[in-house]
Short mmCIF file of C-alpha atoms and ligand atoms in Angstrom, two decimals:
data_model
loop_
_atom_site.label_atom_id
_atom_site.label_comp_id
_atom_site.label_asym_id
_atom_site.label_seq_id
_atom_site.Cartn_x
_atom_site.Cartn_y
_atom_site.Cartn_z
CA MET Z 1236 -26.61 0.37 -12.93
CA GLN Z 1237 -29.34 -0.61 -10.87
CA LEU Z 1238 -27.87 -0.33 -7.25
CA ILE Z 1239 -29.30 -2.88 -4.98
CA GLU Z 1240 -29.00 -0.68 -1.51
CA THR Z 1241 -30.84 -2.59 0.57
CA LEU Z 1242 -28.74 -6.10 2.11
CA PRO Z 1243 -30.93 -9.18 2.99
CA ASP Z 1244 -31.10 -9.55 6.62
CA SER Z 1245 -33.48 -12.16 8.06
CA ALA Z 1246 -33.57 -11.51 11.34
CA MET Z 1247 -33.99 -7.50 10.39
CA PRO Z 1248 -35.10 -7.28 7.13
CA THR Z 1249 -35.77 -3.13 7.81
CA THR Z 1250 -32.35 -2.88 8.15
CA ARG Z 1251 -31.68 -0.21 5.38
CA ARG Z 1252 -28.08 1.02 3.76
CA ILE Z 1253 -27.71 5.25 4.69
CA LEU Z 1254 -27.41 5.71 0.99
CA ASP Z 1255 -30.35 4.25 0.06
CA LEU Z 1256 -32.44 6.26 3.01
CA LEU Z 1257 -30.41 10.04 1.60
CA ARG Z 1258 -31.47 8.84 -1.75
CA HIS Z 1259 -34.63 7.30 -1.68
CA GLY Z 1260 -35.45 7.89 2.19
CA GLN Z 1261 -39.48 9.32 2.78
CA PRO Z 1262 -40.89 10.70 5.71
CA ASN Z 1263 -42.71 7.79 8.04
CA GLU Z 1264 -40.91 5.01 6.83
CA THR Z 1265 -40.13 2.63 9.72
CA VAL Z 1266 -36.35 2.04 9.37
CA THR Z 1267 -33.45 0.35 10.84
CA VAL Z 1268 -29.67 1.15 10.75
CA LYS Z 1269 -26.11 -0.02 11.11
CA GLY Z 1270 -22.99 1.81 11.38
CA TRP Z 1271 -20.03 3.92 13.12
CA VAL Z 1272 -21.21 7.54 14.84
CA ARG Z 1273 -19.07 9.69 13.77
CA THR Z 1274 -19.98 12.46 16.33
CA LYS Z 1275 -22.34 12.88 18.90
CA ARG Z 1276 -23.66 16.14 20.06
CA GLU Z 1277 -26.44 16.08 23.88
CA GLN Z 1278 -28.63 18.86 24.29
CA LYS Z 1279 -31.35 18.83 27.26
CA GLU Z 1280 -33.89 17.07 25.69
CA PHE Z 1281 -32.15 15.22 22.86
CA SER Z 1282 -29.14 14.16 21.27
CA PHE Z 1283 -27.66 14.19 17.82
CA VAL Z 1284 -25.80 11.42 16.47
CA GLU Z 1285 -23.98 11.21 12.99
CA VAL Z 1286 -24.29 7.60 11.60
CA ASN Z 1287 -21.78 6.24 9.23
CA ASP Z 1288 -22.44 2.79 7.61
CA GLY Z 1289 -19.75 3.17 4.76
CA SER Z 1290 -22.02 3.32 1.48
CA SER Z 1291 -22.15 7.28 0.96
CA LEU Z 1292 -19.90 10.18 1.75
CA ALA Z 1293 -22.46 11.73 3.96
CA GLY Z 1294 -23.91 10.00 7.21
CA LEU Z 1295 -27.52 10.18 8.61
CA GLN Z 1296 -28.29 12.50 11.42
CA VAL Z 1297 -30.14 10.25 14.56
CA VAL Z 1298 -32.11 12.37 17.06
CA ILE Z 1299 -32.71 10.64 19.92
CA PRO Z 1300 -35.37 11.73 22.28
CA ARG Z 1301 -34.83 11.67 26.08
CA ASP Z 1302 -37.66 9.36 26.66
CA VAL Z 1303 -36.16 6.38 24.59
CA ALA Z 1304 -35.78 3.59 26.81
CA GLY Z 1305 -32.78 3.31 28.40
CA TYR Z 1306 -31.44 6.84 27.03
CA ALA Z 1307 -29.74 7.63 30.20
CA ASP Z 1308 -27.79 4.69 30.09
CA THR Z 1309 -26.64 4.24 26.63
CA ILE Z 1310 -26.10 7.98 25.36
CA LYS Z 1311 -22.90 7.49 27.49
CA ARG Z 1312 -22.00 4.65 25.92
CA ILE Z 1313 -21.81 6.55 22.69
CA SER Z 1314 -18.81 8.31 21.28
CA THR Z 1315 -17.19 9.01 18.27
CA GLY Z 1316 -16.31 5.88 16.57
CA ALA Z 1317 -19.25 3.67 18.17
CA SER Z 1318 -21.36 1.33 16.98
CA ILE Z 1319 -24.35 1.19 17.04
CA GLU Z 1320 -27.70 0.12 15.74
CA VAL Z 1321 -30.68 2.70 15.69
CA ASN Z 1322 -34.39 1.58 15.36
CA GLY Z 1323 -36.97 5.06 14.78
CA THR Z 1324 -38.90 6.82 11.75
CA LEU Z 1325 -37.65 9.28 9.23
CA VAL Z 1326 -38.89 12.46 9.77
CA GLU Z 1327 -38.10 15.52 7.43
CA SER Z 1328 -35.15 17.65 8.34
CA PRO Z 1329 -35.26 20.69 9.74
CA ALA Z 1330 -31.47 21.97 9.37
CA LYS Z 1331 -29.79 22.74 6.31
CA GLY Z 1332 -28.02 20.31 3.77
CA GLN Z 1333 -29.85 17.02 4.65
CA ARG Z 1334 -33.57 15.82 3.36
CA ILE Z 1335 -34.29 13.83 6.46
CA GLU Z 1336 -32.97 12.37 9.15
CA LEU Z 1337 -34.33 10.11 11.65
CA LYS Z 1338 -35.72 10.38 14.87
CA ALA Z 1339 -34.84 6.88 16.88
CA GLU Z 1340 -37.39 4.55 19.06
CA ALA Z 1341 -34.71 2.57 20.29
CA PHE Z 1342 -31.31 2.35 20.32
CA GLN Z 1343 -28.52 -0.12 21.08
CA VAL Z 1344 -24.36 -0.40 21.08
CA PHE Z 1345 -22.71 -2.81 19.35
CA GLY Z 1346 -19.20 -1.71 20.85
CA GLU Z 1347 -18.35 1.39 22.69
CA ALA Z 1348 -14.71 3.61 21.00
CA ASP Z 1349 -12.75 4.80 24.46
CA PRO Z 1350 -12.62 8.21 23.26
CA GLU Z 1351 -9.68 8.85 25.92
CA THR Z 1352 -7.39 6.49 22.97
CA TYR Z 1353 -10.05 5.94 20.02
CA PRO Z 1354 -6.97 7.63 17.47
CA LEU Z 1355 -9.87 9.40 15.11
CA GLN Z 1356 -11.24 12.23 16.34
CA LYS Z 1357 -13.60 14.96 14.62
CA LYS Z 1358 -10.62 16.72 13.37
CA ARG Z 1359 -8.22 16.55 10.10
CA HIS Z 1360 -5.59 14.52 10.58
CA SER Z 1361 -2.37 13.81 8.49
CA PHE Z 1362 -2.22 11.34 5.96
CA GLU Z 1363 0.73 9.82 7.06
CA PHE Z 1364 -0.89 10.07 10.52
CA LEU Z 1365 -3.85 7.60 9.08
CA ARG Z 1366 -1.23 5.33 7.25
CA ASP Z 1367 0.03 4.07 11.01
CA ILE Z 1368 -4.01 3.56 11.74
CA ALA Z 1369 -4.42 1.84 8.14
CA HIS Z 1370 -7.14 -0.17 10.26
CA LEU Z 1371 -8.85 2.83 11.47
CA ARG Z 1372 -8.80 5.32 8.74
CA ALA Z 1373 -11.49 3.63 6.03
CA ARG Z 1374 -13.43 5.04 8.51
CA THR Z 1375 -12.35 8.79 7.76
CA ASN Z 1376 -14.16 10.95 5.07
CA THR Z 1377 -11.34 10.95 2.06
CA LEU Z 1378 -10.43 7.32 2.55
CA GLY Z 1379 -13.72 6.32 2.99
CA ALA Z 1380 -14.77 8.03 -0.34
CA VAL Z 1381 -11.48 7.20 -1.54
CA PHE Z 1382 -11.69 3.25 -1.06
CA ARG Z 1383 -15.79 4.04 -2.72
CA VAL Z 1384 -13.89 5.32 -6.02
CA ARG Z 1385 -12.11 2.75 -6.08
CA ASN Z 1386 -14.29 -0.45 -5.82
CA ALA Z 1387 -16.69 2.04 -8.78
CA ALA Z 1388 -13.70 1.88 -10.57
CA SER Z 1389 -13.07 -1.21 -10.38
CA ALA Z 1390 -16.21 -2.42 -11.61
CA ALA Z 1391 -16.29 0.18 -14.65
CA ILE Z 1392 -12.87 -1.34 -15.82
CA HIS Z 1393 -15.27 -4.85 -15.57
CA GLN Z 1394 -18.23 -3.49 -17.53
CA PHE Z 1395 -16.54 -2.07 -19.81
CA PHE Z 1396 -14.91 -5.25 -21.36
CA GLN Z 1397 -17.07 -7.36 -20.30
CA GLU Z 1398 -19.62 -4.88 -22.68
CA ARG Z 1399 -17.13 -5.67 -25.28
CA GLY Z 1400 -17.02 -9.26 -25.32
CA PHE Z 1401 -13.57 -9.45 -23.93
CA LEU Z 1402 -12.54 -12.34 -21.36
CA TRP Z 1403 -11.81 -11.60 -18.02
CA VAL Z 1404 -7.94 -13.96 -17.92
CA HIS Z 1405 -6.62 -14.67 -14.62
CA THR Z 1406 -3.35 -14.78 -15.72
CA PRO Z 1407 -0.17 -15.98 -12.67
CA ILE Z 1408 0.85 -14.32 -9.82
CA ILE Z 1409 3.92 -16.53 -9.53
CA SER Z 1410 6.07 -16.52 -13.01
CA ALA Z 1411 9.50 -18.05 -13.89
CA SER Z 1412 9.39 -15.08 -16.33
CA ASP Z 1413 10.70 -11.64 -15.95
CA CYS Z 1414 8.62 -10.30 -18.58
CA GLU Z 1415 11.36 -8.24 -20.09
CA GLY Z 1416 12.55 -7.09 -16.45
CA ALA Z 1417 9.50 -4.32 -16.01
CA GLY Z 1418 10.54 -4.35 -12.90
CA GLU Z 1419 12.83 -5.63 -9.61
CA MET Z 1420 11.61 -8.80 -8.90
CA PHE Z 1421 10.58 -10.39 -5.78
CA THR Z 1422 11.94 -14.06 -5.67
CA VAL Z 1423 9.17 -16.67 -4.74
CA THR Z 1424 11.32 -19.62 -2.53
CA GLY Z 1425 10.38 -22.65 -0.39
CA PHE Z 1426 13.92 -22.90 0.76
CA ASP Z 1427 14.97 -22.63 4.53
CA LEU Z 1428 16.35 -19.24 4.06
CA ASN Z 1429 18.94 -19.87 6.38
CA GLN Z 1430 20.06 -23.63 5.00
CA PRO Z 1431 19.27 -22.94 0.67
CA ALA Z 1432 20.79 -25.76 -0.76
CA LEU Z 1433 23.57 -24.57 -2.97
CA THR Z 1434 25.74 -25.11 -6.07
CA GLU Z 1435 28.82 -27.40 -6.29
CA ASP Z 1436 31.27 -24.77 -5.74
CA LYS Z 1437 28.51 -23.41 -2.96
CA LYS Z 1438 28.78 -19.80 -4.58
CA ARG Z 1439 24.92 -19.66 -5.31
CA VAL Z 1440 21.96 -20.91 -4.21
CA ASP Z 1441 20.68 -23.83 -5.85
CA PHE Z 1442 17.18 -22.75 -7.54
CA SER Z 1443 16.74 -26.33 -9.20
CA GLN Z 1444 16.13 -28.22 -5.96
CA ASP Z 1445 13.61 -25.35 -4.81
CA PHE Z 1446 10.30 -26.15 -4.87
CA PHE Z 1447 9.66 -25.14 -8.72
CA GLY Z 1448 12.43 -26.74 -9.91
CA LYS Z 1449 14.18 -22.90 -10.77
CA GLN Z 1450 13.61 -19.90 -9.55
CA ALA Z 1451 10.20 -17.98 -9.77
CA PHE Z 1452 9.19 -15.24 -8.60
CA LEU Z 1453 6.13 -12.37 -7.98
CA SER Z 1454 4.69 -10.90 -11.53
CA VAL Z 1455 5.50 -7.94 -12.12
CA SER Z 1456 3.10 -8.13 -15.18
CA GLY Z 1457 0.40 -10.76 -16.93
CA GLN Z 1458 1.22 -9.00 -20.19
CA LEU Z 1459 3.24 -12.56 -21.81
CA GLU Z 1460 0.11 -15.36 -20.16
CA ALA Z 1461 -2.14 -12.54 -21.57
CA GLU Z 1462 -1.11 -12.70 -24.89
CA ILE Z 1463 -1.26 -16.97 -24.94
CA MET Z 1464 -5.37 -15.96 -24.20
CA ALA Z 1465 -5.42 -13.07 -26.71
CA MET Z 1466 -4.28 -15.91 -29.34
CA ALA Z 1467 -7.19 -18.15 -28.59
CA PHE Z 1468 -9.84 -15.92 -27.19
CA SER Z 1469 -9.44 -12.55 -29.46
CA ASN Z 1470 -10.24 -10.19 -27.12
CA VAL Z 1471 -8.39 -10.50 -23.39
CA TYR Z 1472 -7.87 -8.69 -20.02
CA THR Z 1473 -6.21 -9.13 -16.95
CA PHE Z 1474 -7.08 -7.43 -13.85
CA GLY Z 1475 -4.85 -8.62 -10.45
CA PRO Z 1476 -2.22 -7.47 -8.21
CA THR Z 1477 1.32 -7.44 -9.90
CA PHE Z 1478 4.64 -7.20 -7.27
CA ARG Z 1479 8.32 -5.06 -7.84
CA ALA Z 1480 10.63 -4.36 -5.58
CA GLU Z 1481 10.71 -0.64 -6.54
CA ASN Z 1482 13.46 0.00 -3.86
CA SER Z 1483 12.38 4.08 -5.02
CA ASN Z 1484 10.45 5.94 -1.36
CA THR Z 1485 8.38 7.78 -4.17
CA SER Z 1486 4.36 8.87 -4.02
CA ARG Z 1487 4.20 6.61 -7.80
CA HIS Z 1488 5.44 3.23 -6.74
CA LEU Z 1489 3.92 0.81 -4.78
CA ALA Z 1490 6.08 -2.79 -3.97
CA GLU Z 1491 2.18 -4.40 -4.87
CA PHE Z 1492 -0.25 -2.92 -7.24
CA TRP Z 1493 -2.94 -3.71 -9.50
CA MET Z 1494 -2.23 -3.69 -13.51
CA VAL Z 1495 -5.18 -3.79 -16.23
CA GLU Z 1496 -3.66 -5.31 -19.32
CA PRO Z 1497 -6.33 -6.03 -22.80
CA GLU Z 1498 -5.23 -7.41 -25.17
CA MET Z 1499 -6.22 -8.16 -28.58
CA ALA Z 1500 -5.67 -10.01 -31.75
CA PHE Z 1501 -6.05 -8.74 -34.74
CA CYS Z 1502 -5.69 -5.36 -34.01
CA ASP Z 1503 -3.09 -2.74 -34.30
CA LEU Z 1504 -1.78 0.35 -32.39
CA LEU Z 1505 -4.11 2.38 -34.21
CA GLY Z 1506 -6.55 -0.02 -32.73
CA ASP Z 1507 -5.00 -0.11 -28.87
CA MET Z 1508 -5.23 3.72 -28.99
CA GLU Z 1509 -8.40 4.27 -29.97
CA LEU Z 1510 -9.25 0.91 -27.00
CA ALA Z 1511 -7.37 3.46 -24.22
CA GLU Z 1512 -9.10 6.67 -25.14
CA ALA Z 1513 -12.62 5.00 -24.54
CA PHE Z 1514 -11.65 3.42 -21.55
CA LEU Z 1515 -10.39 5.39 -19.61
CA LYS Z 1516 -13.75 8.08 -20.77
CA HIS Z 1517 -16.32 5.07 -19.69
CA ILE Z 1518 -14.09 4.83 -16.46
CA PHE Z 1519 -14.58 8.64 -15.19
CA ARG Z 1520 -18.12 8.69 -17.04
CA SER Z 1521 -19.28 5.81 -14.77
CA VAL Z 1522 -17.43 6.78 -11.38
CA LEU Z 1523 -18.91 10.20 -11.84
CA GLU Z 1524 -22.66 8.81 -12.08
CA THR Z 1525 -21.75 6.22 -9.68
CA CYS Z 1526 -19.90 8.63 -6.41
CA PRO Z 1527 -21.28 12.28 -7.30
CA GLU Z 1528 -20.77 13.19 -3.88
CA ASP Z 1529 -17.24 11.73 -3.69
CA MET Z 1530 -16.21 13.31 -6.68
CA GLU Z 1531 -17.39 16.44 -5.22
CA PHE Z 1532 -15.66 16.07 -2.05
CA PHE Z 1533 -12.72 16.09 -3.44
CA ASN Z 1534 -12.35 18.20 -5.82
CA GLN Z 1535 -13.59 20.68 -2.74
CA ARG Z 1536 -11.64 19.04 0.14
CA ILE Z 1537 -8.25 17.75 -2.23
CA GLU Z 1538 -8.19 18.58 -5.06
CA PRO Z 1539 -9.66 21.21 -7.07
CA SER Z 1540 -8.99 20.18 -10.50
CA VAL Z 1541 -10.41 16.98 -10.12
CA LEU Z 1542 -14.08 17.84 -11.81
CA ALA Z 1543 -12.07 19.30 -14.46
CA THR Z 1544 -9.66 16.99 -15.51
CA ALA Z 1545 -12.97 14.87 -15.57
CA SER Z 1546 -14.43 16.77 -17.87
CA ASN Z 1547 -11.53 17.11 -19.96
CA ILE Z 1548 -10.93 13.51 -20.76
CA ILE Z 1549 -15.02 12.73 -21.09
CA ASP Z 1550 -15.08 15.35 -23.65
CA ASN Z 1551 -11.65 15.95 -25.48
CA GLU Z 1552 -10.08 13.57 -27.98
CA PHE Z 1553 -6.78 13.14 -27.06
CA ALA Z 1554 -4.17 14.95 -28.66
CA ARG Z 1555 -1.65 12.14 -30.06
CA VAL Z 1556 2.28 13.00 -31.56
CA THR Z 1557 4.65 10.48 -32.04
CA TYR Z 1558 8.11 10.55 -29.71
CA THR Z 1559 9.97 12.45 -32.45
CA GLU Z 1560 7.06 15.46 -32.92
CA ALA Z 1561 6.92 15.72 -29.44
CA ILE Z 1562 11.21 15.68 -28.81
CA ALA Z 1563 10.93 18.41 -31.48
CA LEU Z 1564 8.14 20.49 -29.33
CA LEU Z 1565 10.40 19.56 -26.25
CA GLU Z 1566 13.51 21.09 -27.60
CA LYS Z 1567 11.59 23.91 -28.38
CA ALA Z 1568 10.16 24.56 -24.71
CA ASP Z 1569 10.89 27.73 -23.18
CA LYS Z 1570 11.62 26.05 -20.00
CA THR Z 1571 14.98 24.69 -18.84
CA PHE Z 1572 14.39 21.03 -18.13
CA GLU Z 1573 16.63 18.76 -15.57
CA PHE Z 1574 16.64 15.68 -17.99
CA PRO Z 1575 17.62 17.49 -21.04
CA VAL Z 1576 16.42 16.39 -24.05
CA LYS Z 1577 17.23 15.02 -27.35
CA TRP Z 1578 16.78 12.09 -30.13
CA GLY Z 1579 16.58 9.29 -28.44
CA VAL Z 1580 16.29 9.48 -24.01
CA ASP Z 1581 13.44 8.24 -22.32
CA LEU Z 1582 10.66 10.92 -21.97
CA GLN Z 1583 10.65 11.96 -17.51
CA SER Z 1584 8.28 12.84 -16.05
CA GLU Z 1585 8.93 16.48 -16.43
CA HIS Z 1586 8.89 16.19 -19.99
CA GLU Z 1587 5.41 13.26 -19.73
CA ARG Z 1588 4.11 16.62 -17.85
CA TYR Z 1589 5.05 19.45 -19.80
CA LEU Z 1590 3.18 18.22 -23.01
CA ALA Z 1591 -0.03 16.67 -21.30
CA GLU Z 1592 -0.39 19.62 -18.57
CA ASP Z 1593 1.19 23.15 -20.44
CA LEU Z 1594 1.37 22.67 -23.84
CA PHE Z 1595 -1.71 19.95 -24.64
CA LYS Z 1596 -3.73 20.72 -21.53
CA LYS Z 1597 -5.51 17.38 -22.06
CA PRO Z 1598 -4.26 13.83 -22.08
CA THR Z 1599 -1.73 12.89 -24.59
CA ILE Z 1600 -0.72 9.41 -26.56
CA VAL Z 1601 2.91 9.52 -27.26
CA THR Z 1602 3.38 7.03 -29.75
CA ASP Z 1603 6.51 5.32 -31.74
CA TYR Z 1604 9.28 5.86 -29.37
CA PRO Z 1605 12.89 4.59 -30.27
CA ALA Z 1606 13.50 0.99 -30.42
CA GLN Z 1607 16.26 0.71 -27.84
CA ILE Z 1608 14.52 2.14 -25.37
CA LYS Z 1609 11.40 0.50 -24.88
CA ALA Z 1610 10.90 -3.36 -25.05
CA PHE Z 1611 11.84 -6.47 -27.08
CA TYR Z 1612 8.32 -7.37 -28.09
CA MET Z 1613 7.00 -4.02 -29.52
CA ARG Z 1614 6.98 -4.04 -33.00
CA LEU Z 1615 9.31 -2.87 -35.33
CA ASN Z 1616 8.11 -0.20 -37.76
CA ASP Z 1617 9.51 -0.03 -41.41
CA ASP Z 1618 12.23 2.63 -40.36
CA GLU Z 1619 13.71 -0.40 -38.32
CA LYS Z 1620 14.26 2.71 -35.68
CA THR Z 1621 11.20 2.61 -33.57
CA VAL Z 1622 8.20 0.56 -32.55
CA ALA Z 1623 4.90 0.27 -32.55
CA ALA Z 1624 4.49 1.40 -28.87
CA MET Z 1625 2.26 4.03 -27.36
CA ASP Z 1626 2.32 6.23 -23.81
CA VAL Z 1627 -0.72 8.12 -22.68
CA LEU Z 1628 0.07 10.78 -20.45
CA ALA Z 1629 -2.05 12.53 -18.12
CA PRO Z 1630 -1.67 15.79 -16.86
CA LYS Z 1631 -0.89 16.36 -12.94
CA ILE Z 1632 0.39 12.62 -13.28
CA GLY Z 1633 2.42 12.03 -16.08
CA GLU Z 1634 2.13 8.19 -17.78
CA ILE Z 1635 -1.10 6.19 -16.86
CA ILE Z 1636 -0.75 3.76 -19.61
CA GLY Z 1637 1.66 2.07 -21.59
CA GLY Z 1638 0.90 -0.40 -24.86
CA SER Z 1639 2.17 -1.34 -28.12
CA GLN Z 1640 1.54 -3.78 -31.15
CA ARG Z 1641 3.23 -6.87 -30.51
CA GLU Z 1642 5.96 -8.16 -32.27
CA GLU Z 1643 4.03 -11.16 -34.36
CA ARG Z 1644 6.70 -11.97 -36.86
CA LEU Z 1645 8.96 -14.63 -35.56
CA ASP Z 1646 12.16 -13.87 -37.20
CA VAL Z 1647 12.39 -10.30 -36.60
CA LEU Z 1648 10.98 -10.97 -32.78
CA GLU Z 1649 14.25 -13.56 -32.70
CA ASN Z 1650 16.43 -10.54 -33.64
CA ARG Z 1651 15.06 -8.34 -31.33
CA ILE Z 1652 15.48 -11.15 -28.00
CA GLN Z 1653 18.99 -11.37 -29.07
CA GLN Z 1654 20.19 -7.21 -30.03
CA VAL Z 1655 18.59 -7.45 -26.39
CA GLY Z 1656 20.85 -9.80 -24.67
CA LEU Z 1657 18.06 -12.15 -23.25
CA ASP Z 1658 18.70 -15.98 -23.46
CA PRO Z 1659 16.10 -17.02 -25.53
CA ALA Z 1660 15.41 -20.40 -24.27
CA PRO Z 1661 12.80 -19.53 -21.87
CA TYR Z 1662 10.60 -17.72 -24.35
CA TRP Z 1663 10.22 -20.91 -26.16
CA TRP Z 1664 6.33 -20.73 -25.58
CA TYR Z 1665 6.40 -17.29 -26.94
CA LEU Z 1666 7.43 -17.49 -29.83
CA ASP Z 1667 5.93 -20.31 -30.50
CA LEU Z 1668 2.73 -18.25 -30.59
CA ARG Z 1669 3.96 -16.59 -34.04
CA ARG Z 1670 5.10 -20.20 -35.05
CA TYR Z 1671 1.59 -21.55 -34.48
CA GLY Z 1672 -1.35 -19.36 -35.82
CA THR Z 1673 0.43 -15.80 -35.59
CA VAL Z 1674 -1.95 -12.69 -35.78
CA PRO Z 1675 -1.54 -8.93 -35.22
CA HIS Z 1676 -1.58 -8.93 -31.61
CA ALA Z 1677 -1.83 -5.18 -29.33
CA GLY Z 1678 -2.46 -4.37 -25.77
CA PHE Z 1679 -1.44 -2.03 -22.61
CA GLY Z 1680 -1.14 -1.81 -19.05
CA LEU Z 1681 -2.28 0.53 -16.95
CA GLY Z 1682 -1.34 1.35 -13.22
CA PHE Z 1683 -4.87 1.14 -11.43
CA GLU Z 1684 -3.26 2.70 -8.68
CA ARG Z 1685 -1.82 5.60 -10.50
CA LEU Z 1686 -5.86 5.82 -11.94
CA VAL Z 1687 -6.85 6.21 -8.62
CA GLN Z 1688 -5.00 8.96 -7.99
CA PHE Z 1689 -5.62 10.64 -11.19
CA MET Z 1690 -9.14 10.48 -10.41
CA THR Z 1691 -9.29 11.93 -7.11
CA GLY Z 1692 -6.31 13.95 -6.81
CA MET Z 1693 -5.11 11.98 -4.20
CA SER Z 1694 -1.14 13.25 -3.88
CA ASN Z 1695 0.03 9.88 -2.67
CA ILE Z 1696 -0.57 6.64 -3.70
CA ARG Z 1697 0.09 4.78 -0.22
CA ASP Z 1698 -3.32 6.97 -0.03
CA VAL Z 1699 -5.70 5.30 -2.31
CA ILE Z 1700 -4.86 1.29 -1.49
CA PRO Z 1701 -6.12 -0.07 1.44
CA PHE Z 1702 -2.93 -2.29 3.02
CA PRO Z 1703 0.06 -0.29 1.16
CA ARG Z 1704 2.99 -2.41 0.30
CA ALA Z 1705 6.14 -0.48 -0.31
CA PRO Z 1706 10.03 -0.35 1.34
CA GLN Z 1707 9.59 -0.89 5.40
CA GLU Z 1708 5.69 -0.93 5.00
CA ILE Z 1709 3.56 -4.05 5.83
CA GLU Z 1710 1.99 -4.17 9.08
CA PHE Z 1711 -1.03 -4.39 7.99
P1 ATP G 417 7.07 3.83 -14.05
O1 ATP G 417 8.07 4.70 -15.49
O2 ATP G 417 6.46 4.82 -13.27
O3 ATP G 417 7.79 3.25 -13.26
P2 ATP G 417 6.99 1.80 -15.98
O4 ATP G 417 7.45 2.36 -17.06
O5 ATP G 417 7.90 0.79 -14.73
O6 ATP G 417 6.69 2.99 -14.77
P3 ATP G 417 5.40 0.07 -16.79
O7 ATP G 417 6.28 -1.52 -16.83
O8 ATP G 417 5.09 0.09 -18.38
O9 ATP G 417 5.70 0.45 -15.81
O10 ATP G 417 3.91 -1.10 -15.83
C1 ATP G 417 2.65 -0.23 -16.63
C2 ATP G 417 2.13 0.78 -15.41
O11 ATP G 417 1.95 0.01 -14.23
C3 ATP G 417 2.38 1.93 -15.48
O12 ATP G 417 2.26 2.63 -16.80
C4 ATP G 417 2.09 2.78 -14.08
O13 ATP G 417 0.75 2.94 -13.95
C5 ATP G 417 2.11 1.10 -13.46
N1 ATP G 417 3.20 1.26 -12.39
C6 ATP G 417 4.53 0.80 -12.77
N2 ATP G 417 5.12 0.53 -11.13
C7 ATP G 417 4.40 0.60 -10.84
C8 ATP G 417 4.51 0.85 -9.43
N3 ATP G 417 5.72 0.32 -8.72
N4 ATP G 417 3.00 1.40 -7.96
C9 ATP G 417 2.22 1.56 -8.59
N5 ATP G 417 2.24 1.21 -10.62
C10 ATP G 417 3.12 1.01 -10.93
MG1 MG G 418 9.22 1.00 -12.88
#
C-alpha cells in the first residue's frame, strides 16, 4: 500500500510526519515538524531535543543552536511531554543509529509539561501504572507501538476481505438475542433504575414496558445477523465492538472487545479453515510490512519470540487434528494437567497450549468437537455425536479463532434448539433462513485484541486496547 505520509496543512505546507522524514528525508530539505518532546539535553552551544509525533517508534533528533531567535526563553519551557513546533533544515546526523537530524532555525512551544507533575518521565513505568494514566500512555514507546500495530492489523483485515469481495456489514450493538449464551450480557434499558416498571406480582422488572418492549442487551456477537446478510451477499464480515459482562479478572478477557466475524454462503468447514489460515497469514505479513520497527521493538523489549512466531505463522501450514485425535494425544502426554482430559470435556487453555506450543509447535486447528459442548447452530456431523466446529489454537495464547459450519437443515436445527432447552420462538427469523433458500454456510469469530496480544507479545489484554473496559475499570 502506498502511504501518504504528509498531512495536508494549508497554513504550514511543509509540515512533515516524522516517519516520512526518517524514511525519506534528504539533507538540505527545509521542513517543519510538530510533536511532543521525549527528551531534552542542554549543552553549551546546542540543545538536543527528541521529538515524537506518533507516526513512528523512533523520534526525530532536533538540534537547536543557541543563536536561534528567542532561544533562552523558549528552551526553558521545553521538557519531556511539552508540545513544540520546529522549523529548520535536515542534515546528515553524525550520531549513531540515525541517518538524519533536524537543525532548528526557529522553534516554539505550544504547551508546556511541568516536570514536577508530568507522570511520564524518561524511565520504565509498569504497565499497571500506565493503565492508571491511560490518557497519557499512548505517548510511551510500548503503547505507541501497540496502537500502531492495532491500526495496521485493522487495515489488513479490511484489505483481506475487501480484496476477496466480502461485504463489511454493520451488525447491531443493541440486540435482543443472546447468541446462544456466548457470554454474560449487559442489559440496555431506558428505565429509571430506581423505579422500573414491575410485573403485576411486583416481583420482576416488566421489560414489556421498557424502551424496546422487551429486554435488550449489548451484543455478545454479530454472528446471527451476519448469517442473515450472508444469505443475500454470499460473503460478508463484521468488524465491531462486542460486550461481555465477564466477571473474571483475567489477562485475556475484556468487557468490551472487538470481533471479526466472516460468514460465507456455499462454504463448508474445510473452506472455513482455509479462510482462517489465509486470513491470519495475511494479517501477520501485512503488519510486518507496515510496522517493521514496532515489531522489532516487541521482539527486543517485550517477548523474544514475537518475530519467530510471526514467521512460524506465515511460513507453515497449520496443523489440523480432530477433537477425538487431540484427546488421544492429550491422554498420551507425559504431563499432568490440572483439568483431566477425557472424550467429551471441553479443552481448557492448558490443553490448547500443550497442543499448539509443545506438540505441534505451530498454530493448530482442532475440528469436530462433541455436540454437547458446542453451540446449537453448529452443523451436526453424520456420527450424530460431533459437530463441524473448528478452533484455531495459537502458541502462547490458546484459542484465537472459533468457527463452524452452520446447521442449514431446518429439522435438524429445530431438534438441536429443543435439545439444548432453548425457546425456539425468538429464533423465528433465524429458522426462516433455513426455510427460504437455505445453503451450506460457515464462518468464524476472531477476538481482535487476542490477535493483537498474540502479535505483540503483550501479556495483558488491557494493554492492547486504548481504553480497556473490565471490572472496576472505566475511568477514561
Ligand atoms: P473464552 O473461552 O476465552 O472465554 P469464548 O469461548 O467465550 O472464549 P467465543 O464466544 O468463541 O469465545 O468468542 C469468539 C472470540 O472472541 C474468542 O475466540 C476470543 O478470541 C474472543 N473473546 C471471547 N471473549 C472475550 C473477552 N471477554 N475479551 C476479549 N476477547 C474475547
Ligand atoms: Mg468466554
